[in-house]
PDB file of C-alpha atoms and ligand atoms in Angstrom:
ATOM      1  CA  UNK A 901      11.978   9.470   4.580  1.00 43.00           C
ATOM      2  CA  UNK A 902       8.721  10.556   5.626  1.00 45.00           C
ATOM      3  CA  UNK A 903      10.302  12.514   8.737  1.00 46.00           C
ATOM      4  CA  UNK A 904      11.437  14.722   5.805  1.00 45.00           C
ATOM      5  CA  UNK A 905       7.704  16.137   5.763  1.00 47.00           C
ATOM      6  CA  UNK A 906       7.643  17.375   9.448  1.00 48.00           C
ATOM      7  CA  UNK A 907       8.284  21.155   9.516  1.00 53.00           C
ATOM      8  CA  UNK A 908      12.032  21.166   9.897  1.00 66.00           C
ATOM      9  CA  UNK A 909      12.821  20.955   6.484  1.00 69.00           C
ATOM     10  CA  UNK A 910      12.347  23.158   3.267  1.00 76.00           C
ATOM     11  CA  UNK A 911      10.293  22.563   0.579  1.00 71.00           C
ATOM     12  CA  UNK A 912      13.246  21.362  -1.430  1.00 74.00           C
ATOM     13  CA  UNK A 913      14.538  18.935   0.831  1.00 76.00           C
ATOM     14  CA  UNK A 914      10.694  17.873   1.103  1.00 72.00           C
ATOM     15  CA  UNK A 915      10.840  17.146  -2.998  1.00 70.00           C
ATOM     16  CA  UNK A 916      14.099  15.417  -2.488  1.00 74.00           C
ATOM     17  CA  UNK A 917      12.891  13.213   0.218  1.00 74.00           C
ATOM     18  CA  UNK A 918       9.861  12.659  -1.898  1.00 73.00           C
ATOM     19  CA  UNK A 919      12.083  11.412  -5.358  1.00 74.00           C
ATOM     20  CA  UNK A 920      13.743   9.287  -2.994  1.00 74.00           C
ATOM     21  CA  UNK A 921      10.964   7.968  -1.934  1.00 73.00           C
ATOM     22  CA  UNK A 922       9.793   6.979  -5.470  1.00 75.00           C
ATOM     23  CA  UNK A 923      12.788   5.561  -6.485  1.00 72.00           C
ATOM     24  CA  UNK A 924      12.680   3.119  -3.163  1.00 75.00           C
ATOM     25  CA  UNK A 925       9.167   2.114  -3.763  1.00 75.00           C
ATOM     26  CA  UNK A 926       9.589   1.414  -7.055  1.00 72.00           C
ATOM     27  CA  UNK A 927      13.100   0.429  -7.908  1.00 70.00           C
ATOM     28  CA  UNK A 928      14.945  -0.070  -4.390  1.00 70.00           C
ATOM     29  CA  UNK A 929      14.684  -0.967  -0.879  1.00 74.00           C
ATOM     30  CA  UNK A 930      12.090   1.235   1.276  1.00 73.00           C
ATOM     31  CA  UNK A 931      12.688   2.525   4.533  1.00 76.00           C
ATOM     32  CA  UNK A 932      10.994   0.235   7.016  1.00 76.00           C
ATOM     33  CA  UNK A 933       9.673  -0.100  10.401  1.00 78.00           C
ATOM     34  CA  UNK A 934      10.986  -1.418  13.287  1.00 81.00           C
ATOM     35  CA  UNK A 935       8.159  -4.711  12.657  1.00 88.00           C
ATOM     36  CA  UNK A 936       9.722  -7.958  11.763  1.00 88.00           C
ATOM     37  CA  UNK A 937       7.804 -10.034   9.025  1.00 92.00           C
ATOM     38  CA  UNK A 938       4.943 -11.834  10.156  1.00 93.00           C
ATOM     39  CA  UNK A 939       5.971 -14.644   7.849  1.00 90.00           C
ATOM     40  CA  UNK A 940       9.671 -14.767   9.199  1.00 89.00           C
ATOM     41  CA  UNK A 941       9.537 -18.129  11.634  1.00 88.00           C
ATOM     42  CA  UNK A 942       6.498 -19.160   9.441  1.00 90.00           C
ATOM     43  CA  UNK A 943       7.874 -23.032   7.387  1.00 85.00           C
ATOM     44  CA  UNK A 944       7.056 -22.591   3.688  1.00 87.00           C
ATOM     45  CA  UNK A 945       5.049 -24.843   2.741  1.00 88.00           C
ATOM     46  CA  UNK A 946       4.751 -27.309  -0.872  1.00 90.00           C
ATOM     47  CA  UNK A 947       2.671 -25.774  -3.544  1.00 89.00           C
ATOM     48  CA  UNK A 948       2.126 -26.694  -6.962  1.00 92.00           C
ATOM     49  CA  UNK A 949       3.375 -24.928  -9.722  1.00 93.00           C
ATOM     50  CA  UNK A 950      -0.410 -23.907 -10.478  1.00 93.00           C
ATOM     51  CA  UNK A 951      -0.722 -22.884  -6.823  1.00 94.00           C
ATOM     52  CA  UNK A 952       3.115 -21.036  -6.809  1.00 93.00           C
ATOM     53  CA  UNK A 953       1.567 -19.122  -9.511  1.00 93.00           C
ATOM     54  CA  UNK A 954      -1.311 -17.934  -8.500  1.00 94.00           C
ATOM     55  CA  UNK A 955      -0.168 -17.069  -4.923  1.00 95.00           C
ATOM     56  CA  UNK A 956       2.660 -15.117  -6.701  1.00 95.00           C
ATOM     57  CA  UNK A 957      -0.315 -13.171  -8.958  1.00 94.00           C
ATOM     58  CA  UNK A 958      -1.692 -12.517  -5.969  1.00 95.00           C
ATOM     59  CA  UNK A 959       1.273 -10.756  -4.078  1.00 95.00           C
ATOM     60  CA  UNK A 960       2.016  -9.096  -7.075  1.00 94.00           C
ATOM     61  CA  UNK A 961      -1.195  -7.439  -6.743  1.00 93.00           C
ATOM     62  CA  UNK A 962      -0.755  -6.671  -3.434  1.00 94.00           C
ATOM     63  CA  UNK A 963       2.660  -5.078  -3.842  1.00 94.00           C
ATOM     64  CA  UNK A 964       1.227  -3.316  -6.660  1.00 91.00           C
ATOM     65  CA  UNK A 965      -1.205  -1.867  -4.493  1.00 90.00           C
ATOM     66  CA  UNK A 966       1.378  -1.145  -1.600  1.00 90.00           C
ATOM     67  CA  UNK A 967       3.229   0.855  -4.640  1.00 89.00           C
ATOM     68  CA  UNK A 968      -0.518   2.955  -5.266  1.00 88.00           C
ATOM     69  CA  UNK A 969      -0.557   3.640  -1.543  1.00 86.00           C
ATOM     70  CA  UNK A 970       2.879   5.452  -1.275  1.00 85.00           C
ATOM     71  CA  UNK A 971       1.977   7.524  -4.357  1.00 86.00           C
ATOM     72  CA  UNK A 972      -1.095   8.302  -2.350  1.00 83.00           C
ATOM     73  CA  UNK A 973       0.736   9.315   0.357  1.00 82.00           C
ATOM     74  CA  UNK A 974       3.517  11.488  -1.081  1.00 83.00           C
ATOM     75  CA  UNK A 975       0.304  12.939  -3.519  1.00 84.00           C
ATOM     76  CA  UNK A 976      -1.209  13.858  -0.433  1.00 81.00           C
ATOM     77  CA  UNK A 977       1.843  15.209   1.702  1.00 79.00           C
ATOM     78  CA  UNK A 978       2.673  17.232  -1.392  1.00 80.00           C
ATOM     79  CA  UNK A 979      -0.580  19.386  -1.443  1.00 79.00           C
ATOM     80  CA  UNK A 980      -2.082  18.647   1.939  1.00 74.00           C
ATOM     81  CA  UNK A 981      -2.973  21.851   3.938  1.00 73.00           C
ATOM     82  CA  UNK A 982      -2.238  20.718   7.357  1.00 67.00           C
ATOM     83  CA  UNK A 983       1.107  20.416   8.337  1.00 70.00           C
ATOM     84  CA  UNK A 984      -0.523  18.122  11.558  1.00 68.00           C
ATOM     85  CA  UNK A 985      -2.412  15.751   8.768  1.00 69.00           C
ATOM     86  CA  UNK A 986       1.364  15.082   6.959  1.00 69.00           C
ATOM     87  CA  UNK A 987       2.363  14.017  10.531  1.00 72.00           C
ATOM     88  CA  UNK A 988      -0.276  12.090  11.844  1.00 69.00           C
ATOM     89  CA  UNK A 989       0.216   9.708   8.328  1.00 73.00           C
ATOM     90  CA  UNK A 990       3.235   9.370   8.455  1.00 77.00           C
ATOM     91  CA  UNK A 991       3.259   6.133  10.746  1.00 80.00           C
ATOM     92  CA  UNK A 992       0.420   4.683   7.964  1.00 81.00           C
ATOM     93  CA  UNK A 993       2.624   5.760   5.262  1.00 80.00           C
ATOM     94  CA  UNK A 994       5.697   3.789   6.979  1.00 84.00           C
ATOM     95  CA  UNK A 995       3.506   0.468   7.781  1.00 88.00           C
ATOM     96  CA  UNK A 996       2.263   0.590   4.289  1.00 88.00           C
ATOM     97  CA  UNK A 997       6.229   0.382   3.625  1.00 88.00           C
ATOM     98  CA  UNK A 998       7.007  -2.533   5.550  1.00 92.00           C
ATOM     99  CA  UNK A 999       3.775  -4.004   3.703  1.00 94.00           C
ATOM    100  CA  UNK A1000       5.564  -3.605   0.428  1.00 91.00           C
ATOM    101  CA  UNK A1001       9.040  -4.960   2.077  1.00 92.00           C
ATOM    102  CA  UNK A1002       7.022  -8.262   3.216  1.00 95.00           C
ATOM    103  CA  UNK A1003       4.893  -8.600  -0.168  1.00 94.00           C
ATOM    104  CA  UNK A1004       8.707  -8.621  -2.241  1.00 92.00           C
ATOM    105  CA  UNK A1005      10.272 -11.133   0.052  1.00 92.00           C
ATOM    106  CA  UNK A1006       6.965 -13.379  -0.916  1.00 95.00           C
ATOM    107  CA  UNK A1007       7.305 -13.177  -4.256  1.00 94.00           C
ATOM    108  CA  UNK A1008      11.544 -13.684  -3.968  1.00 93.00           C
ATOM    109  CA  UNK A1009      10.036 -16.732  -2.094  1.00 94.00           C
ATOM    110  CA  UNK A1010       8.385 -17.850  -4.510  1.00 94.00           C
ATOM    111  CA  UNK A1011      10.669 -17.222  -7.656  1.00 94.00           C
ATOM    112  CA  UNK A1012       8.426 -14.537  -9.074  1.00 93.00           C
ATOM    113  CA  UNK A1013       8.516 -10.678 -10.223  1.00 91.00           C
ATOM    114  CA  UNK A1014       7.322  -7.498  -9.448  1.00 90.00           C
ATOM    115  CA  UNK A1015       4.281  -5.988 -11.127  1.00 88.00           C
ATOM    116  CA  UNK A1016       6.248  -4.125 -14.280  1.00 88.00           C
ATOM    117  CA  UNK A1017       4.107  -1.334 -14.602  1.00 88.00           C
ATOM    118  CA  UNK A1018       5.011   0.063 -10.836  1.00 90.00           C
ATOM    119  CA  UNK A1019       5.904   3.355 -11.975  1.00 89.00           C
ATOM    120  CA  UNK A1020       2.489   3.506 -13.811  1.00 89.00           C
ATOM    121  CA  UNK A1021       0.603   2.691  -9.953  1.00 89.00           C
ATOM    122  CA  UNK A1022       2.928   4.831  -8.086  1.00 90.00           C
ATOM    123  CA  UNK A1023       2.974   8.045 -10.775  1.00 90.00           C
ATOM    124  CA  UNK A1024      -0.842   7.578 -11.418  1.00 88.00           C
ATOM    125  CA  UNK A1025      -1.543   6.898  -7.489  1.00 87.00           C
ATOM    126  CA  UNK A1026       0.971  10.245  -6.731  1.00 88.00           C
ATOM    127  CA  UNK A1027      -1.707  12.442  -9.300  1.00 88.00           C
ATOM    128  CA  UNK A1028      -4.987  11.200  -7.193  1.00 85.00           C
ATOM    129  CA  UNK A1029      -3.270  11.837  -3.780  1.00 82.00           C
ATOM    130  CA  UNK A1030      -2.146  14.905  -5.314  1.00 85.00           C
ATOM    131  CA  UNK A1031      -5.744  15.824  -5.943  1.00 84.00           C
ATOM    132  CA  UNK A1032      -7.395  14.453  -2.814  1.00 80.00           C
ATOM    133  CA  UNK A1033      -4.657  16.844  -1.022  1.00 77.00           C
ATOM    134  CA  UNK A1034      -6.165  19.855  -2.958  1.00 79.00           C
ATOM    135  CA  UNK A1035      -9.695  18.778  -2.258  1.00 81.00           C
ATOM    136  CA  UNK A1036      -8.481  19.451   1.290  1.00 81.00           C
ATOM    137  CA  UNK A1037      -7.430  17.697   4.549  1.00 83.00           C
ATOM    138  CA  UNK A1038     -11.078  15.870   5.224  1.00 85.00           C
ATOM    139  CA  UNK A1039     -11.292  14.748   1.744  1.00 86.00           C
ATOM    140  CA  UNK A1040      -8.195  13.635   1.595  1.00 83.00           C
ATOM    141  CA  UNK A1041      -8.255  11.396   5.068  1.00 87.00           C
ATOM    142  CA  UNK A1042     -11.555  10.620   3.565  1.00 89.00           C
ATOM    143  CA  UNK A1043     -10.143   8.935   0.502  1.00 86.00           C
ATOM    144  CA  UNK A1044      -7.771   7.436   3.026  1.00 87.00           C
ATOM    145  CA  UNK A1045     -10.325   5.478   5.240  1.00 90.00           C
ATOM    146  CA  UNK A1046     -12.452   4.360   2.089  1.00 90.00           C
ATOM    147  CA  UNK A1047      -9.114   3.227  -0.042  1.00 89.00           C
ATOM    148  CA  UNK A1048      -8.041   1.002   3.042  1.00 92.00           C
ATOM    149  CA  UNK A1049     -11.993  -0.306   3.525  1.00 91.00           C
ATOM    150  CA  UNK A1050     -11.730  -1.431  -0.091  1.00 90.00           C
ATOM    151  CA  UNK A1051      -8.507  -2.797   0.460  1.00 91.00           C
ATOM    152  CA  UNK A1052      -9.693  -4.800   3.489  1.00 94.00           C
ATOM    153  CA  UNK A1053     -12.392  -6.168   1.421  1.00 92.00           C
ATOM    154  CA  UNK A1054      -9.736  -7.026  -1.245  1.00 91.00           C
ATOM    155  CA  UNK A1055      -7.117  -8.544   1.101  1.00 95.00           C
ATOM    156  CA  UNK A1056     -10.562 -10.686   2.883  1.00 95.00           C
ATOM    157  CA  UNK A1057     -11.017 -11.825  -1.070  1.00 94.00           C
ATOM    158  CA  UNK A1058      -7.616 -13.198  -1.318  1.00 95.00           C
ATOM    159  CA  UNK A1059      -6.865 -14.655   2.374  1.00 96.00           C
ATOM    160  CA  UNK A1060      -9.653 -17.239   0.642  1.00 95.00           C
ATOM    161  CA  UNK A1061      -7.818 -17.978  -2.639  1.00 94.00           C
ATOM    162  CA  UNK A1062      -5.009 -18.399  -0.809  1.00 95.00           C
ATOM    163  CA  UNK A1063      -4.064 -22.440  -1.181  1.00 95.00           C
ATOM    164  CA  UNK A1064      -4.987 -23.623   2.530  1.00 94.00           C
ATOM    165  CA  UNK A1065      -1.412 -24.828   2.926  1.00 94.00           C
ATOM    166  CA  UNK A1066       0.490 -21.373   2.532  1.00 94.00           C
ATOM    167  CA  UNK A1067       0.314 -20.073   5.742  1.00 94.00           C
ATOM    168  CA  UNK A1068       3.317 -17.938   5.031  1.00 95.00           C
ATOM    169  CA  UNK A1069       1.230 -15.563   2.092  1.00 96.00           C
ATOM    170  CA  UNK A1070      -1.446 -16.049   5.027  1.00 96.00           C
ATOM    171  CA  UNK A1071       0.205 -14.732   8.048  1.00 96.00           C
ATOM    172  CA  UNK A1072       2.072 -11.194   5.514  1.00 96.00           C
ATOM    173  CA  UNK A1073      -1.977 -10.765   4.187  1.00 96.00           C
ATOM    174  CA  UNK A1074      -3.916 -11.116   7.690  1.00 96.00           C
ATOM    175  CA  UNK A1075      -1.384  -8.719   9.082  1.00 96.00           C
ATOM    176  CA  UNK A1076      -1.406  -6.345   6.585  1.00 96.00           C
ATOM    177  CA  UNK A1077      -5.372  -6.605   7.125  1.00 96.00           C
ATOM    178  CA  UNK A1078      -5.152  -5.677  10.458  1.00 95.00           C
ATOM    179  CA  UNK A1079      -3.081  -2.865   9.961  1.00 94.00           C
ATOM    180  CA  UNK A1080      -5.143  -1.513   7.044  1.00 94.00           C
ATOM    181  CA  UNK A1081      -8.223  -1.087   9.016  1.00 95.00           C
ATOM    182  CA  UNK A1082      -6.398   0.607  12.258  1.00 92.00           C
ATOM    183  CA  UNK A1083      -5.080   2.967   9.268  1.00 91.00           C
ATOM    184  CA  UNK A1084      -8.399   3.774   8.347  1.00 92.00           C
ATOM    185  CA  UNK A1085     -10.068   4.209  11.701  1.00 92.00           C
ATOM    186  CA  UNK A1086      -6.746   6.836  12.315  1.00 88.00           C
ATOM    187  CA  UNK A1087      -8.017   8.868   9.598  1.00 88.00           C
ATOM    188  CA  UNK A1088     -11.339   9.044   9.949  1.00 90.00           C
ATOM    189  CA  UNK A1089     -10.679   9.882  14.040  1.00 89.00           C
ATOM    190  CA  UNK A1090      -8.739  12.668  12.382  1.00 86.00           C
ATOM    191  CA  UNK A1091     -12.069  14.380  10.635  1.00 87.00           C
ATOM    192  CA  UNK A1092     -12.113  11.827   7.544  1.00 88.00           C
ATOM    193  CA  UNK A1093     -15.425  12.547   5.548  1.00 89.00           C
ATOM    194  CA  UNK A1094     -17.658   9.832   4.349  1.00 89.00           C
ATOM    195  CA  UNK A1095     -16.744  10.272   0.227  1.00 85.00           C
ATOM    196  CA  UNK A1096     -19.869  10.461  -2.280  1.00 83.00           C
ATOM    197  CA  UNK A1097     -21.163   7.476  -3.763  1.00 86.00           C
ATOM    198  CA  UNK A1098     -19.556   7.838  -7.466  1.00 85.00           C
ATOM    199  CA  UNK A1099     -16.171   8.609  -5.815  1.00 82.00           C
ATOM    200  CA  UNK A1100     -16.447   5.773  -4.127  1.00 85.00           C
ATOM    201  CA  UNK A1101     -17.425   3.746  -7.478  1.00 85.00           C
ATOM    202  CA  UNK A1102     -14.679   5.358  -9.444  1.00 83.00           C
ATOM    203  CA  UNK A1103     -12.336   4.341  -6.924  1.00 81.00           C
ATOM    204  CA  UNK A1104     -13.174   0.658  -7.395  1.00 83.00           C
ATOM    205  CA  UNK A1105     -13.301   0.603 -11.190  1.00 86.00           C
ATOM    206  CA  UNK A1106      -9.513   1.907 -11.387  1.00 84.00           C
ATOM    207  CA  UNK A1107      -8.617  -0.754  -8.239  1.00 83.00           C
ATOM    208  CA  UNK A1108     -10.529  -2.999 -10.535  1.00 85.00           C
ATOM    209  CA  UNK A1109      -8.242  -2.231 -13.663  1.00 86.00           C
ATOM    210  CA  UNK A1110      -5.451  -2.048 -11.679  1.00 84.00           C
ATOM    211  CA  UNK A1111      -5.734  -5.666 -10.035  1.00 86.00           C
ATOM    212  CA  UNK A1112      -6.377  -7.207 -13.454  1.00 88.00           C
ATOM    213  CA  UNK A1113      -3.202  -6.073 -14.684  1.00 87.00           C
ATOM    214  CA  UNK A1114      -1.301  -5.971 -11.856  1.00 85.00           C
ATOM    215  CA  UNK A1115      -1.999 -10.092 -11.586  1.00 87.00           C
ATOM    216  CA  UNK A1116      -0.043 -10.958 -14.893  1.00 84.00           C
ATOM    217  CA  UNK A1117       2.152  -7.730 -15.868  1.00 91.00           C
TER     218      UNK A1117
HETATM  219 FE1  FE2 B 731      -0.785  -1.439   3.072  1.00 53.51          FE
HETATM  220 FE1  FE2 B 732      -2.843   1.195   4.929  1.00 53.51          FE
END
């Protein structure tokens, strides 16, 4: 979908590729890379119902944040300036797909749900891209790099709540890790700026919210 941002196309095909985008991410299947899932030849391994629960909380969080970072994404392709920033994304904005394909198949795996208030990340995610877009292109690549630091820090956070034995959940989070940070170093070799400090704060307080609720709704 996002090849529906490159130049070629009008703005209304753009907003149609965008809506379809939204309904993927939140109610269907969303267009992936050509990456398999790290977890794929990975055993599952026995947990306890207390464990298969909290692992699942956790996933749901992390699809729930996968959700935030398309509406980031499609906020920022809607108002960025530069038609070369849209482009240069767009591989993030796929990975951060295939993130949300391998965080579902976890919690199929492990007989749980989706966070239910998805559209409420993805529409409220979509608004602050939105605005980062209008701040302009090194704000917004700004806000890119320090969203994916503080998801790095939150992914580190649950690699170690992980139960020891579920090396499936391991191997989807470490990669996801990985691909997070190259997705911030992109961005910031692209003329991110370093965001102010109460940005930076603000941003954490709604991840903070977000992450509560995310865990049981
Ligand atoms: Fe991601
Ligand atoms: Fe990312």
């Amino acid at each position: 979908m996002f090849a529906m941002t490159t130049r070629h196309y009008s703005p209304a095909d753009r907003v149609i590729g965008h809506i379809d985008n939204a309904l993927r991410t939140i109610f269907g299947k969303p267009q992936i890379t050509e990456r398999a899932n790290p977890a794929a030849d990975i055993a599952d391994a026995k947990l306890s119902e207390q464990e298969r629960q909290r692992v699942a909380g956790l996933m749901r969080v992390n699809h729930a944040g996968e959700v935030s970072a398309q509406g980031l994404y499609t906020g920022q392709a809607l108002t960025a300036r530069l038609p070369d920033v849209r482009e240069k994304m767009e591989r993030a904005a796929l990975e951060e797909n295939d993130h949300l394909a391998w965080c579902e198949q976890r919690l199929d795996e492990l007989g749980s749900h989706k966070s239910l208030l998805n559209p409420v990340w993805y529409f409220g995610s979509l608004t602050i891209g939105a605005a980062a877009g209008v701040a302009g292109d090194k704000w917004s690549l700004g806000f890119v790099a320090e969203t994916e630091h503080q998801v790095i820090r939150h992914l580190d956070e649950h690699l170690a709540k992980l139960p020891p034995q579920d090396e499936k959940s391991r191997a989807v989070l470490s990669q996801m890790k990985e691909d997070e940070a190259h997705h911030a170093t992109v961005a910031l070799q692209h003329g991110g700026a370093e965001l102010p400090g109460p940005v930076k704060l603000m941003m954490r307080t709604t991840s903070k919210i977000m992450t509560t609720l995310a865990y049981r709704i």
